[in-house]
PDB file of C-alpha atoms and ligand atoms in Angstrom:
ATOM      1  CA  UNK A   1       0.000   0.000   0.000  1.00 68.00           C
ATOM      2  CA  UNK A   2       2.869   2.502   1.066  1.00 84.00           C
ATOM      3  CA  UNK A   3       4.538   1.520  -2.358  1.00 88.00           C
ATOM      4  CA  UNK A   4       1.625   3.033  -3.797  1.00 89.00           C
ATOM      5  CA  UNK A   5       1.588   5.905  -1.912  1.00 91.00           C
ATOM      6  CA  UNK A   6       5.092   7.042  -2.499  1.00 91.00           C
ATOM      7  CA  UNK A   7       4.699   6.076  -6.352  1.00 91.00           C
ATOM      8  CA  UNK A   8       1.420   8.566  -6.573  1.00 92.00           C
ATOM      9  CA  UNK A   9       3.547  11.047  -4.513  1.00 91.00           C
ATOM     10  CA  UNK A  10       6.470  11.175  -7.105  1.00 90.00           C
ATOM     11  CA  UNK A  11       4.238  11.336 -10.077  1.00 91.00           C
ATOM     12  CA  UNK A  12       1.868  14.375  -8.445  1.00 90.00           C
ATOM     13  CA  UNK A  13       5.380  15.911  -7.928  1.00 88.00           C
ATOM     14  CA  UNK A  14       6.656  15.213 -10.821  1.00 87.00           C
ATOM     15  CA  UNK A  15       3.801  16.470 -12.542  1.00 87.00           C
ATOM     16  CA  UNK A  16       3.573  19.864 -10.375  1.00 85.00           C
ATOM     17  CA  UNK A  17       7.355  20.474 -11.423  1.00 84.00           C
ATOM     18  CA  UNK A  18       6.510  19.970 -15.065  1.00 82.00           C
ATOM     19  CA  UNK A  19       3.517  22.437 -15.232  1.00 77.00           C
ATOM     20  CA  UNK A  20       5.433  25.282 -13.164  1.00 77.00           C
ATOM     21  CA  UNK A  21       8.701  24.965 -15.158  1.00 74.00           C
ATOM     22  CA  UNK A  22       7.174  25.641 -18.314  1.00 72.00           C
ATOM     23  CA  UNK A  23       7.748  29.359 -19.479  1.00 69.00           C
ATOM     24  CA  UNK A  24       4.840  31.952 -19.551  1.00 71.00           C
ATOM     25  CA  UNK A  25       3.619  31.529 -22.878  1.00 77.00           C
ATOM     26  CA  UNK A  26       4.373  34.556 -25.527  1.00 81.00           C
ATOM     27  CA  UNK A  27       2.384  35.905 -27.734  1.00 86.00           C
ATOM     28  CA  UNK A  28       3.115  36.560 -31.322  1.00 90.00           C
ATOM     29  CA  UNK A  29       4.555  39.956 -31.000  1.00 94.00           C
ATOM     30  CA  UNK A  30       6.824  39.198 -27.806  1.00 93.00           C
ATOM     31  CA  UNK A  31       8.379  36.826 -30.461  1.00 94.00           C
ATOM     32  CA  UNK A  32       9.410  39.548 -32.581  1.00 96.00           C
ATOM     33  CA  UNK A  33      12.614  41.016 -32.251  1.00 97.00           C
ATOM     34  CA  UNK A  34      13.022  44.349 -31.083  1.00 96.00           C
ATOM     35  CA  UNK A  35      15.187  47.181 -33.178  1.00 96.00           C
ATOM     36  CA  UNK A  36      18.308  46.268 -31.314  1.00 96.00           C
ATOM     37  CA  UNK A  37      17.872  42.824 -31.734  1.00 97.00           C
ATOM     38  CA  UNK A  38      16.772  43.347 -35.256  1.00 97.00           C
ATOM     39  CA  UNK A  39      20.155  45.131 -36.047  1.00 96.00           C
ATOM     40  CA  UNK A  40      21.610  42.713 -35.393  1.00 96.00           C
ATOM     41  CA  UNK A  41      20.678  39.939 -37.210  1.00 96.00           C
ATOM     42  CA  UNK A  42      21.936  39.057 -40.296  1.00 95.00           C
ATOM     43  CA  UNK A  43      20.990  41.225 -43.761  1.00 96.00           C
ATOM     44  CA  UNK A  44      18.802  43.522 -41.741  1.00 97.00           C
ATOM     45  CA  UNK A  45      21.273  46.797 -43.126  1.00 95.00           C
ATOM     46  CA  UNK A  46      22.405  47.082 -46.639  1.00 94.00           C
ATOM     47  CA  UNK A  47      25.872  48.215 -48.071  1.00 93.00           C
ATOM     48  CA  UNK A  48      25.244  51.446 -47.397  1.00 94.00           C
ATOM     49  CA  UNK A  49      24.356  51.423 -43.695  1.00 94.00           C
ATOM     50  CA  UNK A  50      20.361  51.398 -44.018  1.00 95.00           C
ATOM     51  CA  UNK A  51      18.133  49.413 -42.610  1.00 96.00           C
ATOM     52  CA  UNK A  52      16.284  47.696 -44.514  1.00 97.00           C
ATOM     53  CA  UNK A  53      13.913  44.285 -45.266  1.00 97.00           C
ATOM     54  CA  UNK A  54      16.151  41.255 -43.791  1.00 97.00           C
ATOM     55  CA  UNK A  55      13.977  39.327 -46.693  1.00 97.00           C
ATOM     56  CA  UNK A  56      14.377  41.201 -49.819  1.00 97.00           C
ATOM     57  CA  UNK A  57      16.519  44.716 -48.927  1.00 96.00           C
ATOM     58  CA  UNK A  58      13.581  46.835 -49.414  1.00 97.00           C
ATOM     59  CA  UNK A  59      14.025  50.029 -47.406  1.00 97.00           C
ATOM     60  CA  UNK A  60      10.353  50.876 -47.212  1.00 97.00           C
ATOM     61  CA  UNK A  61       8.949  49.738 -43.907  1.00 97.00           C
ATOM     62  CA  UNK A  62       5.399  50.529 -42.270  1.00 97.00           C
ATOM     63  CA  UNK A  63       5.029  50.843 -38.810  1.00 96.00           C
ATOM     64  CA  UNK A  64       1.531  49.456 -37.874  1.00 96.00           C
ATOM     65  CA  UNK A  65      -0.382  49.422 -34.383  1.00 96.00           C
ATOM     66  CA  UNK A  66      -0.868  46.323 -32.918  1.00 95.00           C
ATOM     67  CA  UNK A  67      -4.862  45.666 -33.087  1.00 93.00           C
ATOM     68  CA  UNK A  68      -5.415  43.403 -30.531  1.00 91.00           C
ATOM     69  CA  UNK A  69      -7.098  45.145 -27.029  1.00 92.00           C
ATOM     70  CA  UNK A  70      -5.978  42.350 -24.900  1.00 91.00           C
ATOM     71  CA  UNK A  71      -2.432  42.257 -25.957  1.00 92.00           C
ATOM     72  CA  UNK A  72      -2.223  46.233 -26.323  1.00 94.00           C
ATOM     73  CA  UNK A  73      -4.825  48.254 -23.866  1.00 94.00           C
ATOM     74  CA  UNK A  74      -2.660  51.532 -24.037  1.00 93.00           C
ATOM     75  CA  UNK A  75      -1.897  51.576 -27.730  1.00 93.00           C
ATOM     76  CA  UNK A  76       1.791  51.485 -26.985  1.00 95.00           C
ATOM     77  CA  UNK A  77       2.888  48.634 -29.012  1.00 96.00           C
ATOM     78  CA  UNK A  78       3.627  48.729 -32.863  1.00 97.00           C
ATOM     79  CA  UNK A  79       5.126  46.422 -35.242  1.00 96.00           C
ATOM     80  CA  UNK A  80       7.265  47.195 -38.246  1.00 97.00           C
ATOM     81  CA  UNK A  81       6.677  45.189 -41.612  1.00 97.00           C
ATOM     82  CA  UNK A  82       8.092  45.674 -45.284  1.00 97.00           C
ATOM     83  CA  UNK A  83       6.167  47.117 -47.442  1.00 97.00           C
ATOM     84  CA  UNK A  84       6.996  44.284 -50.072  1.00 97.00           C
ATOM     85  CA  UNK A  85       6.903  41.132 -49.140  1.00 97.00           C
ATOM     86  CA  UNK A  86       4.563  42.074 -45.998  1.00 96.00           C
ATOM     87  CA  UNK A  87       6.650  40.100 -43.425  1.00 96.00           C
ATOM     88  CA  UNK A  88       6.394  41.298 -40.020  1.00 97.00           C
ATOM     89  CA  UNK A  89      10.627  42.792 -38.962  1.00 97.00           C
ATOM     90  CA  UNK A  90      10.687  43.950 -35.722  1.00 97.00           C
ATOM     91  CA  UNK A  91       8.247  45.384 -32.869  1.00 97.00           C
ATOM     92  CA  UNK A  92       8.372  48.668 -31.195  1.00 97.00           C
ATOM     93  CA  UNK A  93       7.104  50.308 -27.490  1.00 95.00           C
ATOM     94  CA  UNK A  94       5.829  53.922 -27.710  1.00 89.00           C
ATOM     95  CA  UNK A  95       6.766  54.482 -23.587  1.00 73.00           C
ATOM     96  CA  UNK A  96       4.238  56.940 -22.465  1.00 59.00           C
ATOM     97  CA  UNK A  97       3.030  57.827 -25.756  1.00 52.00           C
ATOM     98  CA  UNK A  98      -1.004  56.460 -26.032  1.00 51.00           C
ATOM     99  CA  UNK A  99      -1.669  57.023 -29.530  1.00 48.00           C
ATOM    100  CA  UNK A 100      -5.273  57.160 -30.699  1.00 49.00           C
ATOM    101  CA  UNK A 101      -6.544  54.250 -32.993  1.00 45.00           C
TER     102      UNK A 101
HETATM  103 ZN1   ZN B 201      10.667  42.623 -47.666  1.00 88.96          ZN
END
């Protein structure tokens, strides 16, 4: 019976230690990279020093508000995609700025 117990114990434990290690999840734009990070990464500025699309070195990219009311209640967060292919590049915090939609 005790065998039991103990086994139950060390699988309840083992269990509790699995759920709490796991990392909060991220969303999408938490993913992103942020300018610095962006920099640095590999093709993100052409020849002459400009940033530009990591993708195809367009230097045209749109900074867009991030619609989502859960993930952005003070209109602070922005992401950054090329105006060409449309892939999302980097994300951006407006600190103190609330910017109306
Ligand atoms: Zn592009």
């Amino acid at each position: 019976m005790s065998t039991y117990l103990i086994l139950f114990a060390t699988i309840a434990i083992i269990y509790y230690l699995q759920i709490h290690k796991r990392p909060p999840v991220k969303t999408d734009w938490e993913k992103l990279p942020d300018l610095a990070d962006y920099k640095k990464l590999e093709k993100s500025v052409n020849e002459e020093g400009q940033l530009c699309c990591r993708y195809c070195a367009n230097k045209t990219i749109n900074k867009r508000l991030l619609q989502s009311k859960k993930e952005n209640p003070d209109n602070t967060k922005h992401y950054h995609a090329c105006s060409e292919c449309k892939i999302v590049l980097w994300r951006s915090v407006n600190e103190g700025v609330k910017e109306q939609q």
